[in-house]
PDB file of C-alpha atoms in Angstrom:
ATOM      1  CA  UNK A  28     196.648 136.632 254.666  1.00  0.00           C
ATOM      2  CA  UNK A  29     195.384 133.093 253.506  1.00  0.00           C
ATOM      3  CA  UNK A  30     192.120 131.651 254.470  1.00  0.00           C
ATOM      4  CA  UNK A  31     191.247 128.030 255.444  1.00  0.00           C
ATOM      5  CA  UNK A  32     187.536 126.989 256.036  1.00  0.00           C
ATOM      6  CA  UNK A  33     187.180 123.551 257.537  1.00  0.00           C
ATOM      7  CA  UNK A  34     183.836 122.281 256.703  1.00  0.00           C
ATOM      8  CA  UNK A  35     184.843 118.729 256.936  1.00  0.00           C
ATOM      9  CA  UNK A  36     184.042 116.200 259.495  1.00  0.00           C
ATOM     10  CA  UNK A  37     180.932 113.581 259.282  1.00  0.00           C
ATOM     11  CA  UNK A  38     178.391 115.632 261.860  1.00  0.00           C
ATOM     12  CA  UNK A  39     178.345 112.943 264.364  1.00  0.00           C
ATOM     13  CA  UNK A  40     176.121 114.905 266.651  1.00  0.00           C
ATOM     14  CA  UNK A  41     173.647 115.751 264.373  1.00  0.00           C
ATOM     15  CA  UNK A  42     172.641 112.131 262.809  1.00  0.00           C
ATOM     16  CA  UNK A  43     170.627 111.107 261.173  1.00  0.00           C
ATOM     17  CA  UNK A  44     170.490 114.342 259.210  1.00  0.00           C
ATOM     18  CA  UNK A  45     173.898 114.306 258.506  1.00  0.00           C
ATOM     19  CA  UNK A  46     173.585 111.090 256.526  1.00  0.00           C
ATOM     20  CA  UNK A  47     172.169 113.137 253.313  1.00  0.00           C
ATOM     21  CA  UNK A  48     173.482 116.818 253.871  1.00  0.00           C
ATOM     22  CA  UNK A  49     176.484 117.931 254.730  1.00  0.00           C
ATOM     23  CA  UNK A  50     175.548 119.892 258.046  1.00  0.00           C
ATOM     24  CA  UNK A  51     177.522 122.835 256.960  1.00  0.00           C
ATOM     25  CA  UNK A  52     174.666 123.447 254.214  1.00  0.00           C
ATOM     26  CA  UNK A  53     171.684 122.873 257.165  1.00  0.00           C
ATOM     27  CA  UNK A  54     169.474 126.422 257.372  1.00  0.00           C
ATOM     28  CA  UNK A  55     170.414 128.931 260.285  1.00  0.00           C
ATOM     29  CA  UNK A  56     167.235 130.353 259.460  1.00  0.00           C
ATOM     30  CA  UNK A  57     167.318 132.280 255.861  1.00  0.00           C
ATOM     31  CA  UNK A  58     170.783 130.729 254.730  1.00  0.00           C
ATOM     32  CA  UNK A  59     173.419 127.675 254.986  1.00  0.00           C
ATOM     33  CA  UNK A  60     175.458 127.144 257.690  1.00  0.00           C
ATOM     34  CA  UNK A  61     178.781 127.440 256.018  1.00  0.00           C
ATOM     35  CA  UNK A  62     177.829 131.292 255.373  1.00  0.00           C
ATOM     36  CA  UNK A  63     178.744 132.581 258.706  1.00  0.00           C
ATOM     37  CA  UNK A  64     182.064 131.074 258.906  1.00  0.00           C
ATOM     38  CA  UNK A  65     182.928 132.293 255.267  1.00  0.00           C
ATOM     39  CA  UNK A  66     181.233 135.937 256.384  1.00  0.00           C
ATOM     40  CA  UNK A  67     183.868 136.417 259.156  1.00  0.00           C
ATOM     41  CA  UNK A  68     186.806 135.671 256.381  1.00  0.00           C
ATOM     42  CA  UNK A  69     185.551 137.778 254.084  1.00  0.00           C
ATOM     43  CA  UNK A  70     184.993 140.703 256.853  1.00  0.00           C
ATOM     44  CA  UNK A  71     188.504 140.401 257.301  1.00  0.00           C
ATOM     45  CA  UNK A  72     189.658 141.361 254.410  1.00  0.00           C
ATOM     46  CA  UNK A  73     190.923 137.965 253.239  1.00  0.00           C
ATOM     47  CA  UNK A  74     189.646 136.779 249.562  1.00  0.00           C
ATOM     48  CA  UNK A  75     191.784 133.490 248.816  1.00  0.00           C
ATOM     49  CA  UNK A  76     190.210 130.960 250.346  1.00  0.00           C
ATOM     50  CA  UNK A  77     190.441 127.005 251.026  1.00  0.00           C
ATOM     51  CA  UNK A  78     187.449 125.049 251.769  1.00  0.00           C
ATOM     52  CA  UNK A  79     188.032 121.730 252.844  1.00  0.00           C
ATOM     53  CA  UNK A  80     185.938 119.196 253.309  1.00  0.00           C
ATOM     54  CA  UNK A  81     185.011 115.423 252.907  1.00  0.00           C
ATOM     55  CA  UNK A  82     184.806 113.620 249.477  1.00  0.00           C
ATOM     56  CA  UNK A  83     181.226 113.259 249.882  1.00  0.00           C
ATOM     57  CA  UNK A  84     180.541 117.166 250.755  1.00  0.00           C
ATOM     58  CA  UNK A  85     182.399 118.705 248.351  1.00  0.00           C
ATOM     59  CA  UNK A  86     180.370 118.489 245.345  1.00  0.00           C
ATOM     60  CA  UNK A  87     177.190 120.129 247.000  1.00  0.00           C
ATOM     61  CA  UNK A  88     179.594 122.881 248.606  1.00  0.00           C
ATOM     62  CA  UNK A  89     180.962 123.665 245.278  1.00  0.00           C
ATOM     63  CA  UNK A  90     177.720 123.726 243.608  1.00  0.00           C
ATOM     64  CA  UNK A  91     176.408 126.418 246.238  1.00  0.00           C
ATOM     65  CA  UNK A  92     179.885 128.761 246.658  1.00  0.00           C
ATOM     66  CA  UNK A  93     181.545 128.057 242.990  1.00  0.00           C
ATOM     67  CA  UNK A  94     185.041 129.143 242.399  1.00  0.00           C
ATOM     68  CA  UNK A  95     183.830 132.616 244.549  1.00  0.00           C
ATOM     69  CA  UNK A  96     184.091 134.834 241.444  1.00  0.00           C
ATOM     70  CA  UNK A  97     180.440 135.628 241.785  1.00  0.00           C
ATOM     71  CA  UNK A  98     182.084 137.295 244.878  1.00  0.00           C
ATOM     72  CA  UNK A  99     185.022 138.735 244.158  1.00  0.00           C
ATOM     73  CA  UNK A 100     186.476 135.996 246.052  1.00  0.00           C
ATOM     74  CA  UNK A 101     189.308 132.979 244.735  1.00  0.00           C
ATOM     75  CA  UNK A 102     187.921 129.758 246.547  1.00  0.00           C
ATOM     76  CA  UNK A 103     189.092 126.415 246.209  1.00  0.00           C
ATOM     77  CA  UNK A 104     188.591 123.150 247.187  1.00  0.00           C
ATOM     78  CA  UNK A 105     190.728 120.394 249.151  1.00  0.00           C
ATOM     79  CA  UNK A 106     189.575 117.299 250.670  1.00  0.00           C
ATOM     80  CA  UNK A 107     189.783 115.676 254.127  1.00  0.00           C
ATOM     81  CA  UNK A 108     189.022 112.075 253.497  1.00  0.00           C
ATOM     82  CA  UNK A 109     189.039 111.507 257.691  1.00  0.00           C
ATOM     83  CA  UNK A 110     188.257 113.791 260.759  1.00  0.00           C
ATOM     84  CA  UNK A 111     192.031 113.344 261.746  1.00  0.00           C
ATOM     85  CA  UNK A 112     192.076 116.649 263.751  1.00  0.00           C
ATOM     86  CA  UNK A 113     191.483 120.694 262.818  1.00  0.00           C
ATOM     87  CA  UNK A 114     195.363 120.881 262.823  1.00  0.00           C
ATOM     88  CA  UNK A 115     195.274 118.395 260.149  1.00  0.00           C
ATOM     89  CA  UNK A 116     194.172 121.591 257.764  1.00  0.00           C
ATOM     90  CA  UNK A 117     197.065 123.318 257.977  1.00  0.00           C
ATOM     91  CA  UNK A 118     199.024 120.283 256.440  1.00  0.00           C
ATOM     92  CA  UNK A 119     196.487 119.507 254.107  1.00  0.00           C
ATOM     93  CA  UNK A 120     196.198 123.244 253.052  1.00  0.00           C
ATOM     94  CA  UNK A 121     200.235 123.895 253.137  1.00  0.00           C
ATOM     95  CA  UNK A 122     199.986 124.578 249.272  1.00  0.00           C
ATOM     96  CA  UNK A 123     197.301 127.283 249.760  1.00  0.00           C
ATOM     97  CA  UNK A 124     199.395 128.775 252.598  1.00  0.00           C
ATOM     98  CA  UNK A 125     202.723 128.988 251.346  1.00  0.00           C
ATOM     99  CA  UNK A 126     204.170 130.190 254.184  1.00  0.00           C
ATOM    100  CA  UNK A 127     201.893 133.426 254.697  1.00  0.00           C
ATOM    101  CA  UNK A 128     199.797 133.909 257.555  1.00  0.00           C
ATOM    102  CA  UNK A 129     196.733 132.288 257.679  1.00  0.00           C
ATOM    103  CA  UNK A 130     192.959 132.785 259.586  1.00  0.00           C
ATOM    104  CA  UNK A 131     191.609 128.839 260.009  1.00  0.00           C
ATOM    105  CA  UNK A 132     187.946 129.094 260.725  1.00  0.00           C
ATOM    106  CA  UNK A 133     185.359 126.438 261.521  1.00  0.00           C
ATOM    107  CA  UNK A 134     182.360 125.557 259.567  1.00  0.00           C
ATOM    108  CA  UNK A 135     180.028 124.958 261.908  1.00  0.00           C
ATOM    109  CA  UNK A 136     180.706 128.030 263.816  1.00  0.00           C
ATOM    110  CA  UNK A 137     178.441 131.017 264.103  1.00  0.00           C
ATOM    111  CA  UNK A 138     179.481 134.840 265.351  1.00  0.00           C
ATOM    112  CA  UNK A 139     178.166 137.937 265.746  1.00  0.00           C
ATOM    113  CA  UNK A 140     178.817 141.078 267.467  1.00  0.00           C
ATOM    114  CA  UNK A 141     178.924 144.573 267.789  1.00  0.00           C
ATOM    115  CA  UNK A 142     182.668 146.069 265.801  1.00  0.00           C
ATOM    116  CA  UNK A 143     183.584 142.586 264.807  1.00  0.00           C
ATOM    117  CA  UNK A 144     184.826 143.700 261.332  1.00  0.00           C
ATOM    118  CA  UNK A 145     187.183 146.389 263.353  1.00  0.00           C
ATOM    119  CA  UNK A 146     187.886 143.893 265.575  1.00  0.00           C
ATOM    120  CA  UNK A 147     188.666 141.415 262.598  1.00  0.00           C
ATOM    121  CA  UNK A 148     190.860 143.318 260.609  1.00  0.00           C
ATOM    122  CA  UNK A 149     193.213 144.829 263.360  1.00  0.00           C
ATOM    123  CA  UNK A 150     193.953 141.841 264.594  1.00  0.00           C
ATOM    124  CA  UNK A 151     194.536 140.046 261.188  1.00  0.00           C
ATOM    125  CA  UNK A 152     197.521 142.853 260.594  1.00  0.00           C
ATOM    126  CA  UNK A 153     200.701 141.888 261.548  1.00  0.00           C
ATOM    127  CA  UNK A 154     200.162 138.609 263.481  1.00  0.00           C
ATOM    128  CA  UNK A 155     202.984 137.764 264.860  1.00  0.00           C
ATOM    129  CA  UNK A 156     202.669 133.912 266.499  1.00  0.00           C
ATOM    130  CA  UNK A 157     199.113 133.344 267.286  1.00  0.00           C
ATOM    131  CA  UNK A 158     195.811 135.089 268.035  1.00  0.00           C
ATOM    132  CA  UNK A 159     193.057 133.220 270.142  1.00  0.00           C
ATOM    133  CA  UNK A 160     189.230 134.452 270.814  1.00  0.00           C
ATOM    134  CA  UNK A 161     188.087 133.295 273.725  1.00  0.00           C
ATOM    135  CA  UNK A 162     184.595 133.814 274.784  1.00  0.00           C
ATOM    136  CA  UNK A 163     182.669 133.147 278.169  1.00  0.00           C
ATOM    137  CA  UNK A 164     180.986 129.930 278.695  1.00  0.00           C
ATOM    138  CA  UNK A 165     178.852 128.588 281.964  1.00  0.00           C
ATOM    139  CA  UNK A 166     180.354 125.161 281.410  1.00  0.00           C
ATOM    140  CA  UNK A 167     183.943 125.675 280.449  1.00  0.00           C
ATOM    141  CA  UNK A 168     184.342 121.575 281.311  1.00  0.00           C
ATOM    142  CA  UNK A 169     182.873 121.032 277.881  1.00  0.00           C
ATOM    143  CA  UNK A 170     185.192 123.196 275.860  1.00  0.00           C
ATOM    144  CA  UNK A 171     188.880 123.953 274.959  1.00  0.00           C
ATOM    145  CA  UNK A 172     189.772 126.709 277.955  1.00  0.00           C
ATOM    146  CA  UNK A 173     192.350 129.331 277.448  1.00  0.00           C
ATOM    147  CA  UNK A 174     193.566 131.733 280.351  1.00  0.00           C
ATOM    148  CA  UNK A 175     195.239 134.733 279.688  1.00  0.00           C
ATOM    149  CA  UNK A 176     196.933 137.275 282.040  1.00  0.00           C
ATOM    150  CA  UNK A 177     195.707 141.288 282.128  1.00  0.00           C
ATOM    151  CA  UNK A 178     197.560 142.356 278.858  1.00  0.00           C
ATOM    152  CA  UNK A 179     195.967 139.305 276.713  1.00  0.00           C
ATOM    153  CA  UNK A 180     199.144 136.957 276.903  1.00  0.00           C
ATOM    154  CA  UNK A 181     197.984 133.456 276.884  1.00  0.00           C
ATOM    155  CA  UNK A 182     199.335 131.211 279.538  1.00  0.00           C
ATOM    156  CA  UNK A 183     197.558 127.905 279.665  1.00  0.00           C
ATOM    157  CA  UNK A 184     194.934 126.035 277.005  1.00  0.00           C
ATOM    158  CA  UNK A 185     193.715 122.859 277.854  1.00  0.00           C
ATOM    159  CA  UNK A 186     190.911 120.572 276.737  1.00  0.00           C
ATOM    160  CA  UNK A 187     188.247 119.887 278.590  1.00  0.00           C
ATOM    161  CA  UNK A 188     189.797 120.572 281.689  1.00  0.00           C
ATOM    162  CA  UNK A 189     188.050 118.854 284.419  1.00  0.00           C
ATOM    163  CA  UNK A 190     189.504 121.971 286.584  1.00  0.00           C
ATOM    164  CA  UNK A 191     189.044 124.617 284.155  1.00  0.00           C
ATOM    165  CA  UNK A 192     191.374 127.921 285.221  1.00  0.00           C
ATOM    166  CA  UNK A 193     189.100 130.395 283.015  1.00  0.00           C
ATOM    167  CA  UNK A 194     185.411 130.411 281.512  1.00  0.00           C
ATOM    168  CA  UNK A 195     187.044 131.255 278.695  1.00  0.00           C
ATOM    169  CA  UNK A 196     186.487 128.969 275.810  1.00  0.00           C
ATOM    170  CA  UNK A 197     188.887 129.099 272.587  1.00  0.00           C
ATOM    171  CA  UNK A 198     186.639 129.666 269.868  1.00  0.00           C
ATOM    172  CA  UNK A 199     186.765 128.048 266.270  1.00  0.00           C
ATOM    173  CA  UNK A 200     188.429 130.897 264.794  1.00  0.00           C
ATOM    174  CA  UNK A 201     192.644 130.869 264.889  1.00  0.00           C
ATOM    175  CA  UNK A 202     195.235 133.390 263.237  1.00  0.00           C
ATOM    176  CA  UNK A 203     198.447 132.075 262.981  1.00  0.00           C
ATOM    177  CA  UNK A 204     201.410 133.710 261.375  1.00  0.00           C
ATOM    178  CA  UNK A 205     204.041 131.680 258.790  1.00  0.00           C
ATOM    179  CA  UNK A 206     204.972 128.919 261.028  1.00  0.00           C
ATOM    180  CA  UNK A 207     201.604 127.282 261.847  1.00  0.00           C
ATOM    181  CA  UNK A 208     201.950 124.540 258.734  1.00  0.00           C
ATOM    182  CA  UNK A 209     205.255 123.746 260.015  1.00  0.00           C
ATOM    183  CA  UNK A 210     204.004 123.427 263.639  1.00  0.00           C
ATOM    184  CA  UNK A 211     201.364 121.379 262.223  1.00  0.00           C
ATOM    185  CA  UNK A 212     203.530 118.876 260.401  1.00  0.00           C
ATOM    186  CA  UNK A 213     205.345 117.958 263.011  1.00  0.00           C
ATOM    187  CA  UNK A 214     202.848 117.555 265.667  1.00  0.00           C
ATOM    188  CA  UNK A 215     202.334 113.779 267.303  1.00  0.00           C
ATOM    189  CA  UNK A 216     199.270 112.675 266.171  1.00  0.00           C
ATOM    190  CA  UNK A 217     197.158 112.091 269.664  1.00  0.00           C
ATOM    191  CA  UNK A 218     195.624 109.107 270.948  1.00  0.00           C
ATOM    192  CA  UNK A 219     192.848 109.206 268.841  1.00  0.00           C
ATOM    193  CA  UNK A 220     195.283 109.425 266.013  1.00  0.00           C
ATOM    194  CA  UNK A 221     193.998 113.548 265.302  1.00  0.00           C
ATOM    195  CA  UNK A 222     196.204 116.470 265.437  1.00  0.00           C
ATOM    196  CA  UNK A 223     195.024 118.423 267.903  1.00  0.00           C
ATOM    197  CA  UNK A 224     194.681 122.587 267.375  1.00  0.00           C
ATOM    198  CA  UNK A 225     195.308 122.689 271.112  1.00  0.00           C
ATOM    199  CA  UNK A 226     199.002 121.448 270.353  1.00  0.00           C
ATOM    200  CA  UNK A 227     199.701 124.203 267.699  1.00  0.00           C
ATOM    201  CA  UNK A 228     198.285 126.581 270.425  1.00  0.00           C
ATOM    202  CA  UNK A 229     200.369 125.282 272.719  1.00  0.00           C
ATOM    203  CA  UNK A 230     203.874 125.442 270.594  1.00  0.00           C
ATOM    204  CA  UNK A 231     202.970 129.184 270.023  1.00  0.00           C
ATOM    205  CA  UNK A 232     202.464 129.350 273.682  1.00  0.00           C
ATOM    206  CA  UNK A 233     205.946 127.970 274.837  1.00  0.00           C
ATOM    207  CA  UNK A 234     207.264 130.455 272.318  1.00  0.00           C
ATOM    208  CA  UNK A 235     205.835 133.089 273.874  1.00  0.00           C
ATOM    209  CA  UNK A 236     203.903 134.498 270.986  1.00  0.00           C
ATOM    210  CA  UNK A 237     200.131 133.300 271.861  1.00  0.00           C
ATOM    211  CA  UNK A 238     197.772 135.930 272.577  1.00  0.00           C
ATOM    212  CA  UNK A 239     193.814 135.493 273.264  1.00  0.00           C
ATOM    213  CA  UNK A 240     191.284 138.366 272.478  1.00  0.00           C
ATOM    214  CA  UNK A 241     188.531 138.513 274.981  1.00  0.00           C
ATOM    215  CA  UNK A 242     185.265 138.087 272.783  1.00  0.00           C
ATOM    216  CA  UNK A 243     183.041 139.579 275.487  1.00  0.00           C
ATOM    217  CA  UNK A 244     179.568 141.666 276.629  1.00  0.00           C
ATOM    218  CA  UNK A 245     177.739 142.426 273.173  1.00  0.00           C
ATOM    219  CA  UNK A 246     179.253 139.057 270.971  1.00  0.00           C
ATOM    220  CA  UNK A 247     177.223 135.800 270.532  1.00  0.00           C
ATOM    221  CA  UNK A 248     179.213 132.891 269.770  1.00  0.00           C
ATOM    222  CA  UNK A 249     177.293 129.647 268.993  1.00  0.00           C
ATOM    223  CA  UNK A 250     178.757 126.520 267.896  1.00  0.00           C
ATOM    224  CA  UNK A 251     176.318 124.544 265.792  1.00  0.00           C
ATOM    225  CA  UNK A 252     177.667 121.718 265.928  1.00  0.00           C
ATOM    226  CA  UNK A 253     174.226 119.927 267.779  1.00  0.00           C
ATOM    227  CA  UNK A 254     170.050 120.335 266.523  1.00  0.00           C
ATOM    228  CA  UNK A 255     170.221 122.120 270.073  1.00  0.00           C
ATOM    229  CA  UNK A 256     172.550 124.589 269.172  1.00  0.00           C
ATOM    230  CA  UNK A 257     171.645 124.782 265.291  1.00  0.00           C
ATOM    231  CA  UNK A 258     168.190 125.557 266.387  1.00  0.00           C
ATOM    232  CA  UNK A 259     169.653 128.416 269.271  1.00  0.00           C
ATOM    233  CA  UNK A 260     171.560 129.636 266.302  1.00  0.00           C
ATOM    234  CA  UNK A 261     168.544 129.950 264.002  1.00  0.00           C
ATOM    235  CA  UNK A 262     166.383 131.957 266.683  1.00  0.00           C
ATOM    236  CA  UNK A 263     168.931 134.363 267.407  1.00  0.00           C
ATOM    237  CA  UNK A 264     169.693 135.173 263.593  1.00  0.00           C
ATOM    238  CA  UNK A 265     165.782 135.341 262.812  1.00  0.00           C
ATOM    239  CA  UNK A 266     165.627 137.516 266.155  1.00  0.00           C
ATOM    240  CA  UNK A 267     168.097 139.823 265.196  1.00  0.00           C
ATOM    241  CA  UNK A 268     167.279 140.224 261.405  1.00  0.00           C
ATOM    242  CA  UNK A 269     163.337 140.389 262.058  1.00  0.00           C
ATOM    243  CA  UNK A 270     163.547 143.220 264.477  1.00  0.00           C
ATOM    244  CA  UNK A 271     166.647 145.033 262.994  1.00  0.00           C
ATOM    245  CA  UNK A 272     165.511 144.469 259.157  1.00  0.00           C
ATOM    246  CA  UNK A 273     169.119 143.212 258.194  1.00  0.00           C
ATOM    247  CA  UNK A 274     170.644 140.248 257.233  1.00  0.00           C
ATOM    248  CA  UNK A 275     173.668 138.677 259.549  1.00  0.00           C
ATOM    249  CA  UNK A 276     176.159 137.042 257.150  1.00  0.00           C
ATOM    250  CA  UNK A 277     174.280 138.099 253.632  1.00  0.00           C
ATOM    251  CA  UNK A 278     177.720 136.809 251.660  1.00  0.00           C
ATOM    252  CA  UNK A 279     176.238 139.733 248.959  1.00  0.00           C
ATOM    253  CA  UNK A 280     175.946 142.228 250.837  1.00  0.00           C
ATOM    254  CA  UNK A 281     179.736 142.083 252.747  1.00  0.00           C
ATOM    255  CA  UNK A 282     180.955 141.725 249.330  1.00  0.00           C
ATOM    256  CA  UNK A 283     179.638 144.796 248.196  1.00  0.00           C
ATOM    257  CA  UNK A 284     180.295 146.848 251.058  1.00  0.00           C
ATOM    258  CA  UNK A 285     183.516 145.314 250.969  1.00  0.00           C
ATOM    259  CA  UNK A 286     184.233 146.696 247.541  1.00  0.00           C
ATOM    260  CA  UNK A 287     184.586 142.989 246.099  1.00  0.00           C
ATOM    261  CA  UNK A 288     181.688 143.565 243.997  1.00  0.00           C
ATOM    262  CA  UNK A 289     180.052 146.836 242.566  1.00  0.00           C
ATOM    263  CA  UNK A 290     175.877 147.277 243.184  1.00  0.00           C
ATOM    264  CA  UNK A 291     175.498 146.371 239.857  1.00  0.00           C
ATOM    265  CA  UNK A 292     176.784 142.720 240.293  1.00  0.00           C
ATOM    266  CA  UNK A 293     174.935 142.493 243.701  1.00  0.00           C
ATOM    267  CA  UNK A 294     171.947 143.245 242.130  1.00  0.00           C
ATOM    268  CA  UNK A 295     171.912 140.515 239.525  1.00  0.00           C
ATOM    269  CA  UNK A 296     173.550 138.197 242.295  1.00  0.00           C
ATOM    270  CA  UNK A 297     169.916 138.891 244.396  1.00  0.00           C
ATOM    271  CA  UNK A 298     167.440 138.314 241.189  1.00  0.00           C
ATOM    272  CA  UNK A 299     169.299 135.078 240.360  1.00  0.00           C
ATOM    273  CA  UNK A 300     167.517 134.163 243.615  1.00  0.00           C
ATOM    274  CA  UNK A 301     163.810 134.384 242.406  1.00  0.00           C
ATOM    275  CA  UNK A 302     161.259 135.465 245.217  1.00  0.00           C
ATOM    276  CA  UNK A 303     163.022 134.351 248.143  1.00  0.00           C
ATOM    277  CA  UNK A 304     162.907 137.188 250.934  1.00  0.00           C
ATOM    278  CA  UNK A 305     166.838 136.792 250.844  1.00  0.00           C
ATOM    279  CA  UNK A 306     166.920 137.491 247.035  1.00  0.00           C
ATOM    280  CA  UNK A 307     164.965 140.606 247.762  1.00  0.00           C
ATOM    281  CA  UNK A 308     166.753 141.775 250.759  1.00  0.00           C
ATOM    282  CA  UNK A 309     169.838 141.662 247.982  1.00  0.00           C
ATOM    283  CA  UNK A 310     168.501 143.570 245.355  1.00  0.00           C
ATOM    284  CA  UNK A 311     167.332 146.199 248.050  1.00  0.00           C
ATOM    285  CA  UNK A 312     170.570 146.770 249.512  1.00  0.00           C
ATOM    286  CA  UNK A 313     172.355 146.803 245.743  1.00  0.00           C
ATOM    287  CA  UNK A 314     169.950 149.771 245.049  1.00  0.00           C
ATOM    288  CA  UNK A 315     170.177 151.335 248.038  1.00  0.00           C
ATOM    289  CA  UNK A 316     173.908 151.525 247.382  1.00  0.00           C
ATOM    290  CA  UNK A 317     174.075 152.300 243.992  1.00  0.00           C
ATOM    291  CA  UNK A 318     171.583 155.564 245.151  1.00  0.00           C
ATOM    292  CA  UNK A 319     173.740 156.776 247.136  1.00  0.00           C
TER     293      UNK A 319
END
């Protein structure tokens, strides 16, 4: 399976910041943004990876993430000159695809939960059509809604509904098997002149292959796309990894447990950070593993 990581988009909501940075490389506490969405790829199990973003971006993303060799990962790099729609990756990153299933995740999307790697990787096998998460919000007006019957089936998504049918929100994370580019390319653009995810969703829907996974009790979801929600996101990872003594999406560490990289290479990968308490957590957990 092929990756796609959109980190494009001008981060409208968070001006002014966004008019120096790229807000996929603003802090969640210890670490970028654009580490969590490239953490849930890589738990996955998927390695060959597309990051695209804007012109303006891209040089500052590839100066943090590289080619992903440090990694054991293949990235590369595509560019999205316009925010013309997420579906608008899947043309863009057609190439990349070639026709193999593919996991599209957000950049500005955060996730963490109990299993998630399990959950990850079974559903990445054999995906046949599409596979939704859909997680439970209090104000399902603001937010793509899917609803789903008792055995997962989807059987309505709609945006913003102002009669929502679920509190289900579709989260920014979408497998789709070897059609999706197709679908994609010959989507009508909407009235904002975007190609709308929602639409893909939809033409797996009427095919009867669209299926939503309940993200549920014990998974936090957070989509940090605002400074409110960037800063919610930052005190939940600093809760977490202050009172647990781990690090949520340490890009190092899932690469070495993942077998990308051996302790060794970890190890060097966590001193080429100096003193930062993230370059020492690294090193730690590289010799903690190569004891065992």
């Amino acid at each position: 399976m092929k990756g796609i990581l959109l980190a494009g988009g001008r981060g409208t909501r968070l001006l002014p910041t966004t008019l120096a940075v790229s807000k996929q490389l603003l802090p969640v506490n210890d670490k970028p943004l654009v580490y969590f969405p490239l953490s849930v790829l890589m738990l996955a199990g998927i390695t060959d990876i597309l990051v695209i973003t804007t012109p303006e971006d891209r040089p500052q993303l590839q100066r943090l993430l590289g080619d992903g060799s440090q990694l054991g990962l293949a990235l590369s790099y595509a560019e999205q000159p316009e925010p013309n729609g997420i579906a608008e990756a899947l043309v863009i990153g057609a190439d990349h695809v070639g026709g193999e299933p593919v996991a599209l995740v957000l950049g500005d999307n955060v996730f963490h939960g109990y299993s998630f790697q399990e959950l990850l990787r079974q559903e990445c096998r054999d995906v046949d059509g599409c596979v939704l998460f859909g997680y439970p919000v209090s104000d399902p007006h603001r937010y793509g809604i899917a609803e789903a019957d008792a055995d997962g089936r989807l059987l309505s998504v709609e945006e913003k509904p102002d009669h929502p049918r679920s509190n289900l929100a579709v989260v920014g994370l979408y497998l789709y098997d070897g059609d999706a580019v197709d679908i994609a390319k010959n989507l009508t653009p909407s009235a904002r002149g975007e190609l709308e995810i929602s639409d893909v969703n939809r033409a797996y829907l009427e095919r009867g292959k669209a299926k939503l996974v309940h993200l549920g009790r014990g998974f936090a979801w957070l989509d940090a796309g605002t400074p409110e929600s960037l800063l919610q996101a930052g005190q939940y990872v600093q809760l977490l990894e202050q009172r647990q003594g781990v690090r949520i999406a340490c890009l190092e560490e899932i690469a070495l447990r993942m077998g990308y990289i051996d302790a060794e290479t970890c190890h060097r990968l966590g001193a080429a950070l100096g003193n930062s308490a993230y370059g020492q957590y690294v090193m730690s957990v590289a010799e903690q593993f190569g004891n065992r």
